[in-house]
Short mmCIF file of C-alpha atoms and ligand atoms in Angstrom, two decimals:
data_model
loop_
_atom_site.label_atom_id
_atom_site.label_comp_id
_atom_site.label_asym_id
_atom_site.label_seq_id
_atom_site.Cartn_x
_atom_site.Cartn_y
_atom_site.Cartn_z
CA MET A 1 82.49 160.65 -47.07
CA LEU A 2 84.10 164.41 -48.25
CA PRO A 3 81.56 166.83 -46.65
CA LYS A 4 82.09 170.06 -47.07
CA SER A 5 85.48 170.96 -44.62
CA ARG A 6 84.27 174.05 -43.74
CA ILE A 7 81.70 172.57 -41.98
CA VAL A 8 83.56 170.05 -40.25
CA ASN A 9 85.44 171.90 -36.69
CA LEU A 10 81.12 173.88 -36.21
CA PRO A 11 80.40 173.08 -32.61
CA VAL A 12 76.84 171.59 -32.85
CA TYR A 13 74.28 173.72 -31.22
CA GLN A 14 73.80 173.18 -27.64
CA PRO A 15 70.56 174.10 -26.38
CA GLY A 16 69.48 174.40 -23.41
CA LYS A 17 68.66 170.34 -20.97
CA PRO A 18 65.56 169.52 -21.42
CA ALA A 19 63.45 169.55 -17.95
CA GLU A 20 62.37 165.73 -19.16
CA GLU A 21 65.64 165.00 -20.14
CA VAL A 22 67.63 166.36 -16.45
CA LYS A 23 64.07 165.12 -14.02
CA LYS A 24 65.49 161.05 -15.53
CA GLU A 25 68.75 161.52 -15.23
CA LEU A 26 68.76 163.06 -11.70
CA GLY A 27 65.87 161.45 -10.57
CA LEU A 28 64.04 164.57 -9.64
CA GLU A 29 60.50 164.84 -9.05
CA GLU A 30 60.65 168.60 -10.33
CA VAL A 31 62.92 170.85 -12.58
CA ILE A 32 63.01 174.17 -13.24
CA LYS A 33 64.57 175.22 -16.69
CA LEU A 34 65.80 178.70 -17.18
CA ALA A 35 67.73 178.11 -19.46
CA SER A 36 66.19 178.95 -23.15
CA ASN A 37 64.54 182.24 -22.34
CA GLU A 38 60.97 180.73 -23.06
CA ASN A 39 58.08 181.88 -21.17
CA PRO A 40 56.72 180.70 -18.24
CA TYR A 41 53.93 181.21 -18.19
CA GLY A 42 52.06 179.45 -21.34
CA CYS A 43 50.61 181.07 -24.08
CA SER A 44 47.58 182.41 -25.02
CA PRO A 45 43.96 180.59 -23.97
CA ARG A 46 43.24 181.31 -28.10
CA VAL A 47 45.83 179.43 -28.79
CA ARG A 48 45.07 176.31 -28.29
CA GLU A 49 42.04 177.14 -29.36
CA ALA A 50 43.35 177.30 -32.33
CA ILE A 51 45.02 174.28 -32.80
CA GLU A 52 42.61 172.37 -32.01
CA ALA A 53 40.54 174.16 -35.24
CA GLU A 54 44.13 173.41 -36.87
CA PHE A 55 43.60 169.37 -36.40
CA THR A 56 41.00 168.50 -39.20
CA ASN A 57 43.45 170.09 -41.27
CA ILE A 58 46.71 167.45 -40.74
CA THR A 59 47.00 165.60 -43.66
CA GLN A 60 47.18 168.67 -45.20
CA TYR A 61 49.85 170.98 -46.29
CA PRO A 62 50.73 174.73 -44.77
CA ASP A 63 49.98 177.60 -46.91
CA GLY A 64 54.20 177.71 -48.21
CA SER A 65 53.77 181.14 -48.81
CA SER A 66 51.37 181.75 -44.74
CA ALA A 67 49.13 184.55 -46.32
CA GLU A 68 46.75 184.70 -43.93
CA LEU A 69 48.86 185.61 -40.86
CA THR A 70 51.24 186.93 -43.31
CA GLY A 71 48.22 189.65 -44.06
CA GLU A 72 46.97 189.39 -40.21
CA LEU A 73 51.08 190.19 -39.17
CA ALA A 74 51.60 193.51 -42.19
CA ALA A 75 48.13 194.14 -40.36
CA PHE A 76 49.59 194.74 -37.11
CA LEU A 77 53.30 196.00 -37.71
CA GLY A 78 51.87 198.98 -40.21
CA VAL A 79 54.08 196.98 -42.74
CA LYS A 80 53.06 196.09 -46.56
CA GLN A 81 52.41 192.46 -46.60
CA GLU A 82 55.80 192.03 -49.23
CA GLN A 83 57.59 192.64 -46.27
CA ILE A 84 56.99 189.95 -44.75
CA ILE A 85 58.50 186.49 -44.06
CA PHE A 86 58.74 183.87 -41.87
CA GLY A 87 60.81 181.21 -40.86
CA CYS A 88 60.92 177.80 -38.93
CA GLY A 89 62.23 179.93 -35.98
CA SER A 90 63.51 182.79 -36.77
CA ASP A 91 66.38 180.32 -36.64
CA GLU A 92 66.33 179.83 -39.70
CA VAL A 93 65.14 183.38 -40.70
CA ILE A 94 69.49 183.90 -40.00
CA ALA A 95 70.23 180.89 -42.68
CA LEU A 96 67.97 182.24 -45.23
CA ILE A 97 69.70 185.18 -45.01
CA CYS A 98 73.00 184.09 -44.69
CA ARG A 99 71.88 181.75 -47.81
CA ALA A 100 70.73 184.29 -49.86
CA PHE A 101 73.65 186.99 -49.13
CA LEU A 102 76.80 185.64 -47.99
CA LEU A 103 79.12 183.49 -50.75
CA PRO A 104 82.92 182.49 -49.44
CA GLY A 105 85.88 184.99 -48.92
CA ASP A 106 82.78 188.05 -47.86
CA GLU A 107 82.90 189.48 -44.63
CA THR A 108 80.08 189.83 -41.76
CA VAL A 109 80.87 192.15 -38.93
CA MET A 110 79.41 190.60 -34.97
CA ALA A 111 78.77 191.39 -32.15
CA ASP A 112 82.01 188.91 -29.43
CA GLN A 113 79.40 187.67 -27.43
CA THR A 114 75.99 187.30 -29.19
CA PHE A 115 73.79 185.27 -30.45
CA SER A 116 76.13 181.93 -31.68
CA VAL A 117 73.68 180.93 -34.66
CA TYR A 118 75.00 184.32 -37.29
CA ASN A 119 78.47 182.62 -36.07
CA THR A 120 77.59 179.33 -37.71
CA ASN A 121 75.00 180.23 -40.79
CA SER A 122 78.53 182.32 -41.62
CA GLN A 123 80.49 180.20 -41.05
CA ILE A 124 78.43 177.33 -42.88
CA GLU A 125 78.71 179.91 -46.13
CA GLY A 126 82.23 180.01 -45.92
CA ALA A 127 82.06 183.63 -45.39
CA VAL A 128 84.78 185.64 -42.76
CA ILE A 129 83.25 186.40 -39.47
CA VAL A 130 84.49 189.96 -37.84
CA GLU A 131 83.79 189.94 -34.61
CA VAL A 132 84.07 193.24 -32.23
CA PRO A 133 84.07 193.29 -28.78
CA LEU A 134 80.98 194.49 -26.98
CA LYS A 135 81.59 197.01 -24.68
CA ASP A 136 80.29 196.74 -21.29
CA GLY A 137 77.84 193.36 -22.22
CA THR A 138 76.69 195.99 -24.64
CA HIS A 139 76.51 196.52 -28.61
CA ASP A 140 79.83 199.26 -29.42
CA LEU A 141 79.38 200.13 -33.25
CA ASP A 142 81.47 202.91 -33.71
CA ALA A 143 83.98 199.66 -33.77
CA MET A 144 82.18 197.61 -35.68
CA LEU A 145 81.39 200.15 -38.26
CA ALA A 146 84.65 201.10 -38.49
CA LYS A 147 85.27 196.70 -39.46
CA VAL A 148 82.43 197.21 -42.37
CA SER A 149 85.36 196.98 -46.10
CA GLU A 150 84.31 196.61 -48.82
CA LYS A 151 83.59 192.76 -48.54
CA THR A 152 81.76 193.64 -45.45
CA LYS A 153 77.80 192.46 -46.78
CA ILE A 154 76.23 191.40 -43.36
CA VAL A 155 75.92 193.43 -40.02
CA TRP A 156 74.27 191.77 -37.32
CA ILE A 157 73.04 193.56 -34.23
CA CYS A 158 71.00 191.88 -31.53
CA ASN A 159 69.19 194.28 -30.16
CA PRO A 160 68.59 193.43 -26.68
CA ASN A 161 71.76 190.90 -26.60
CA ASN A 162 71.36 187.54 -26.20
CA PRO A 163 73.32 186.93 -24.06
CA THR A 164 74.56 190.28 -22.06
CA GLY A 165 70.51 191.53 -22.30
CA THR A 166 71.28 194.94 -23.47
CA ILE A 167 70.53 197.32 -25.75
CA VAL A 168 71.43 200.57 -27.88
CA SER A 169 70.96 203.60 -27.98
CA ASP A 170 68.31 205.02 -29.79
CA ASP A 171 71.03 207.47 -31.35
CA ALA A 172 73.86 205.48 -31.67
CA LEU A 173 72.11 202.79 -33.69
CA THR A 174 70.54 205.36 -36.12
CA SER A 175 73.41 207.78 -36.33
CA PHE A 176 75.16 203.44 -36.66
CA LEU A 177 72.61 203.78 -39.94
CA ASP A 178 73.13 206.74 -40.73
CA ARG A 179 76.96 206.06 -41.90
CA ILE A 180 76.93 202.53 -42.81
CA PRO A 181 76.71 202.27 -46.53
CA SER A 182 73.76 201.22 -47.87
CA HIS A 183 74.34 197.84 -50.12
CA VAL A 184 75.57 196.19 -45.99
CA LEU A 185 72.50 194.85 -44.62
CA VAL A 186 71.76 195.06 -41.49
CA VAL A 187 70.12 192.42 -39.59
CA LEU A 188 69.18 193.42 -36.00
CA ASP A 189 67.83 190.38 -34.11
CA GLU A 190 64.51 191.91 -31.87
CA ALA A 191 63.63 188.41 -30.47
CA TYR A 192 63.49 190.04 -27.29
CA ALA A 193 61.73 193.25 -28.14
CA GLU A 194 58.43 192.83 -27.10
CA TYR A 195 59.69 192.68 -23.58
CA VAL A 196 61.87 196.35 -23.38
CA THR A 197 60.08 198.93 -21.96
CA ASP A 198 63.14 201.31 -21.63
CA SER A 199 61.16 204.04 -23.38
CA SER A 200 64.97 204.65 -25.07
CA TYR A 201 64.06 201.48 -27.17
CA THR A 202 64.28 202.12 -30.49
CA ASP A 203 61.88 199.92 -32.55
CA GLY A 204 63.03 198.15 -35.72
CA ILE A 205 59.90 197.98 -37.89
CA SER A 206 60.42 202.23 -37.44
CA LEU A 207 63.63 203.07 -39.41
CA LEU A 208 62.30 201.35 -41.98
CA GLY A 209 61.40 203.16 -43.91
CA LYS A 210 63.75 205.41 -43.30
CA TYR A 211 66.67 202.65 -44.29
CA SER A 212 66.03 200.48 -46.81
CA ASN A 213 69.28 198.37 -45.78
CA VAL A 214 68.11 197.17 -42.36
CA ILE A 215 65.52 193.72 -42.01
CA VAL A 216 64.37 193.38 -38.07
CA LEU A 217 63.95 189.74 -37.18
CA ARG A 218 60.94 188.82 -34.14
CA THR A 219 59.20 185.64 -33.01
CA PHE A 220 56.25 183.80 -31.47
CA SER A 221 59.61 181.72 -29.58
CA LYS A 222 59.94 184.49 -26.43
CA ILE A 223 56.88 186.50 -25.48
CA TYR A 224 53.83 184.78 -26.98
CA GLY A 225 54.85 181.59 -25.38
CA LEU A 226 54.90 179.33 -29.29
CA ALA A 227 58.48 178.13 -28.96
CA SER A 228 58.30 174.64 -29.71
CA LEU A 229 55.75 175.68 -32.88
CA ARG A 230 58.98 176.60 -34.47
CA ILE A 231 57.89 180.22 -36.03
CA GLY A 232 59.61 183.55 -36.90
CA PHE A 233 59.45 186.13 -39.20
CA GLY A 234 61.98 188.91 -40.57
CA VAL A 235 60.49 192.57 -42.52
CA GLY A 236 62.19 194.33 -44.26
CA GLN A 237 62.13 196.32 -47.52
CA PRO A 238 60.59 194.15 -50.58
CA GLU A 239 63.21 193.58 -52.30
CA VAL A 240 65.46 192.27 -49.91
CA ILE A 241 62.19 189.75 -48.49
CA GLN A 242 61.64 188.74 -52.11
CA LEU A 243 65.64 187.71 -52.28
CA ILE A 244 66.01 185.44 -49.41
CA ASN A 245 62.46 183.68 -50.49
CA ARG A 246 64.18 182.46 -53.44
CA VAL A 247 65.96 180.04 -51.12
CA ARG A 248 62.91 178.71 -48.65
CA GLU A 249 62.19 175.62 -48.64
CA PRO A 250 58.79 174.92 -49.80
CA PHE A 251 57.17 175.10 -46.70
CA ASN A 252 58.79 176.11 -43.85
CA THR A 253 55.95 177.08 -41.30
CA SER A 254 54.17 174.53 -40.00
CA ARG A 255 50.05 174.28 -40.58
CA PHE A 256 49.70 174.76 -36.62
CA GLY A 257 52.85 177.26 -36.97
CA GLN A 258 50.86 179.76 -38.97
CA ALA A 259 47.15 179.61 -36.73
CA ALA A 260 48.90 179.87 -32.85
CA ALA A 261 50.11 182.84 -34.30
CA LYS A 262 47.32 184.77 -36.01
CA ALA A 263 45.84 183.58 -32.58
CA ALA A 264 49.11 185.31 -29.99
CA ILE A 265 49.05 188.08 -32.55
CA ALA A 266 45.01 188.51 -31.41
CA ASP A 267 45.27 189.01 -27.86
CA GLN A 268 47.83 192.01 -26.92
CA ALA A 269 46.76 191.85 -24.04
CA PHE A 270 48.19 188.66 -22.84
CA VAL A 271 51.51 190.62 -24.06
CA LYS A 272 51.45 193.19 -21.33
CA GLU A 273 50.93 190.56 -19.31
CA CYS A 274 53.70 188.25 -19.53
CA ARG A 275 55.99 192.40 -20.20
CA ASP A 276 55.17 193.31 -16.58
CA ASN A 277 55.78 189.70 -15.15
CA ASN A 278 58.65 189.80 -16.47
CA TYR A 279 59.65 193.45 -15.35
CA ARG A 280 58.43 192.49 -11.77
CA GLY A 281 60.54 189.60 -11.71
CA LEU A 282 63.82 191.70 -13.01
CA GLN A 283 62.85 193.79 -10.61
CA TYR A 284 63.06 190.46 -7.95
CA LEU A 285 66.01 188.96 -9.48
CA SER A 286 68.57 192.21 -9.30
CA ALA A 287 67.22 193.16 -6.19
CA GLU A 288 68.05 189.63 -4.85
CA PHE A 289 71.71 189.30 -6.89
CA ASP A 290 72.45 193.08 -4.96
CA ARG A 291 71.14 192.06 -2.37
CA LEU A 292 74.04 188.24 -2.86
CA GLY A 293 76.62 190.73 -4.55
CA LEU A 294 76.59 190.00 -7.29
CA ALA A 295 76.67 191.95 -10.32
CA TYR A 296 74.44 191.80 -13.59
CA PHE A 297 74.19 193.49 -17.21
CA PRO A 298 71.24 195.82 -17.10
CA THR A 299 68.93 193.86 -19.20
CA HIS A 300 66.09 194.59 -21.20
CA GLY A 301 64.67 191.43 -21.87
CA ASN A 302 63.92 188.07 -19.97
CA PHE A 303 67.06 187.16 -19.00
CA ILE A 304 70.05 187.76 -16.61
CA LEU A 305 73.28 187.64 -17.29
CA VAL A 306 75.09 187.09 -13.33
CA GLN A 307 78.50 187.14 -12.14
CA VAL A 308 78.77 183.77 -9.95
CA LYS A 309 81.91 184.65 -9.67
CA GLU A 310 82.91 180.83 -9.87
CA PRO A 311 83.27 179.04 -13.73
CA GLY A 312 79.99 179.30 -14.64
CA ALA A 313 80.01 175.79 -15.66
CA GLU A 314 80.60 173.98 -12.04
CA VAL A 315 77.20 176.23 -11.14
CA PHE A 316 75.25 175.05 -13.57
CA GLN A 317 76.00 171.64 -13.07
CA ASP A 318 75.13 172.24 -8.85
CA LEU A 319 71.86 174.14 -9.83
CA MET A 320 70.76 170.82 -12.05
CA LYS A 321 71.38 168.94 -8.62
CA LEU A 322 69.02 170.53 -7.12
CA GLY A 323 66.47 170.77 -9.81
CA ILE A 324 67.46 174.06 -11.39
CA ILE A 325 68.27 174.56 -15.55
CA ILE A 326 70.60 177.34 -16.12
CA ARG A 327 72.94 178.35 -19.17
CA ALA A 328 76.38 178.68 -18.49
CA GLY A 329 79.19 178.38 -21.07
CA PHE A 330 79.65 181.88 -22.37
CA ASN A 331 83.59 182.25 -23.76
CA LYS A 332 83.62 185.45 -22.72
CA TYR A 333 82.14 185.40 -19.36
CA PRO A 334 83.48 182.18 -17.65
CA ASP A 335 82.32 183.02 -14.11
CA TYR A 336 78.70 184.55 -15.64
CA ILE A 337 75.45 182.71 -15.27
CA ARG A 338 71.94 183.63 -17.61
CA VAL A 339 69.01 182.75 -16.23
CA THR A 340 66.00 183.51 -17.93
CA VAL A 341 63.26 184.77 -15.20
CA GLY A 342 60.05 182.58 -14.18
CA THR A 343 57.48 182.99 -12.02
CA PRO A 344 57.11 184.71 -9.01
CA GLU A 345 58.22 180.70 -7.90
CA GLN A 346 60.24 179.70 -9.76
CA ASN A 347 62.61 182.30 -9.39
CA ALA A 348 62.33 182.09 -5.45
CA LYS A 349 63.51 178.32 -6.16
CA PHE A 350 66.34 180.13 -8.38
CA ILE A 351 67.99 182.25 -5.98
CA ALA A 352 67.74 180.39 -3.09
CA ALA A 353 69.32 177.13 -4.96
CA LEU A 354 71.84 180.11 -5.99
CA GLU A 355 72.53 180.90 -2.83
CA GLN A 356 72.65 177.19 -0.98
CA VAL A 357 75.81 176.39 -4.05
CA LEU A 358 76.84 179.57 -3.59
CA SER A 359 77.39 179.72 -0.18
CA LYS A 360 78.48 175.72 -0.33
CA ARG A 361 81.38 176.68 -2.28
CA LYS A 362 82.87 179.06 -0.87
CA ALA A 363 82.73 177.01 2.24
CA GLN A 364 84.28 174.53 0.28
CA VAL A 365 87.40 177.10 -0.36
C1 PLP B 1 68.77 187.21 -30.24
C2 PLP B 1 68.06 185.53 -30.74
N1 PLP B 1 67.46 186.18 -31.55
C3 PLP B 1 66.29 184.43 -33.05
C4 PLP B 1 66.59 182.90 -31.72
C5 PLP B 1 66.33 182.28 -31.92
O1 PLP B 1 64.25 182.04 -31.62
P1 PLP B 1 63.86 180.86 -33.01
O2 PLP B 1 64.22 179.78 -33.89
O3 PLP B 1 62.78 179.67 -31.54
O4 PLP B 1 62.53 181.62 -32.67
C6 PLP B 1 66.84 183.26 -30.21
C7 PLP B 1 66.58 182.63 -29.41
O5 PLP B 1 66.81 181.58 -28.08
C8 PLP B 1 67.37 184.17 -29.84
O6 PLP B 1 67.72 184.39 -28.53
#
């Protein structure tokens, strides 16, 4: 076998450990998963009805162009239908962008540390990855701009950033977009946009009229609670979307995903409730981390990266034994863990377990 040499050493994506697997492995009755930034409140009740109604069509291919959903989403976002493309999660939209734009040797600029899927897909296309360290956990847009060369095809901005949760300021973002050459595609990944309550946050969709080289990524996996249905989307100029559409598989989203997404958009009261709950959860967790003397990044998503001052991978194992799954193993933050904001009960159980783990580790020194 002769695979492409550039994929041979690619790491296989390590997702958050599923709760069912941990229950079985450790013989635990209750396992709380706070590892993948999923919605602890489930999804809108309207989604269940939509999925049940769609069941009669299970033998039929979905509409490859997601026409109905596109129409409803376009109206909701205030953009044209030609500006939207759906993917099997925004993960797939990232892959499609790379497939459409990157050739071997092209450069692509991204933060270090940020969502790993940009890096992997860029490598698959043979692009040269130019990583720019975060500054205080936030994208350093001036330093990223300085790395843009005539070979640069794509710049990735994850806003809020995964795993730090930080956002870029309105001024920094618009000043960056004013200065970047217009042939460079700027991907604004806003997977957590609906959670942001800070009034200084710039919604990428509002920038599309002014900057034709911007594409915004959003997802139904986070606040809408539809992660298992794999549906996310990109919004950009029709010309950019048309290019990406050329490399899309014919039926990349399912009937259930499309039906669920339509129902989910229609229930913005659920979205607001989740945003409010998340805000309260962040306040609770921040106050508890303060009490425990643990530093954390100022987050705007549904997760917090907190410095546990112990090897994150070991704290991950210790917490798992107590039935709590979090995320660790971030290269740049070896003594941090990332925890998703859960329900008040889950958050309290997480804090109690963390306190137990950290005090036990201290006692062992
Ligand atoms: C920043 C960011 N972008 C994109 C995704 C992909 O989400 P999905 O493929 O479920 O839409 C995630 C998932 O964790 C994420 O954190």
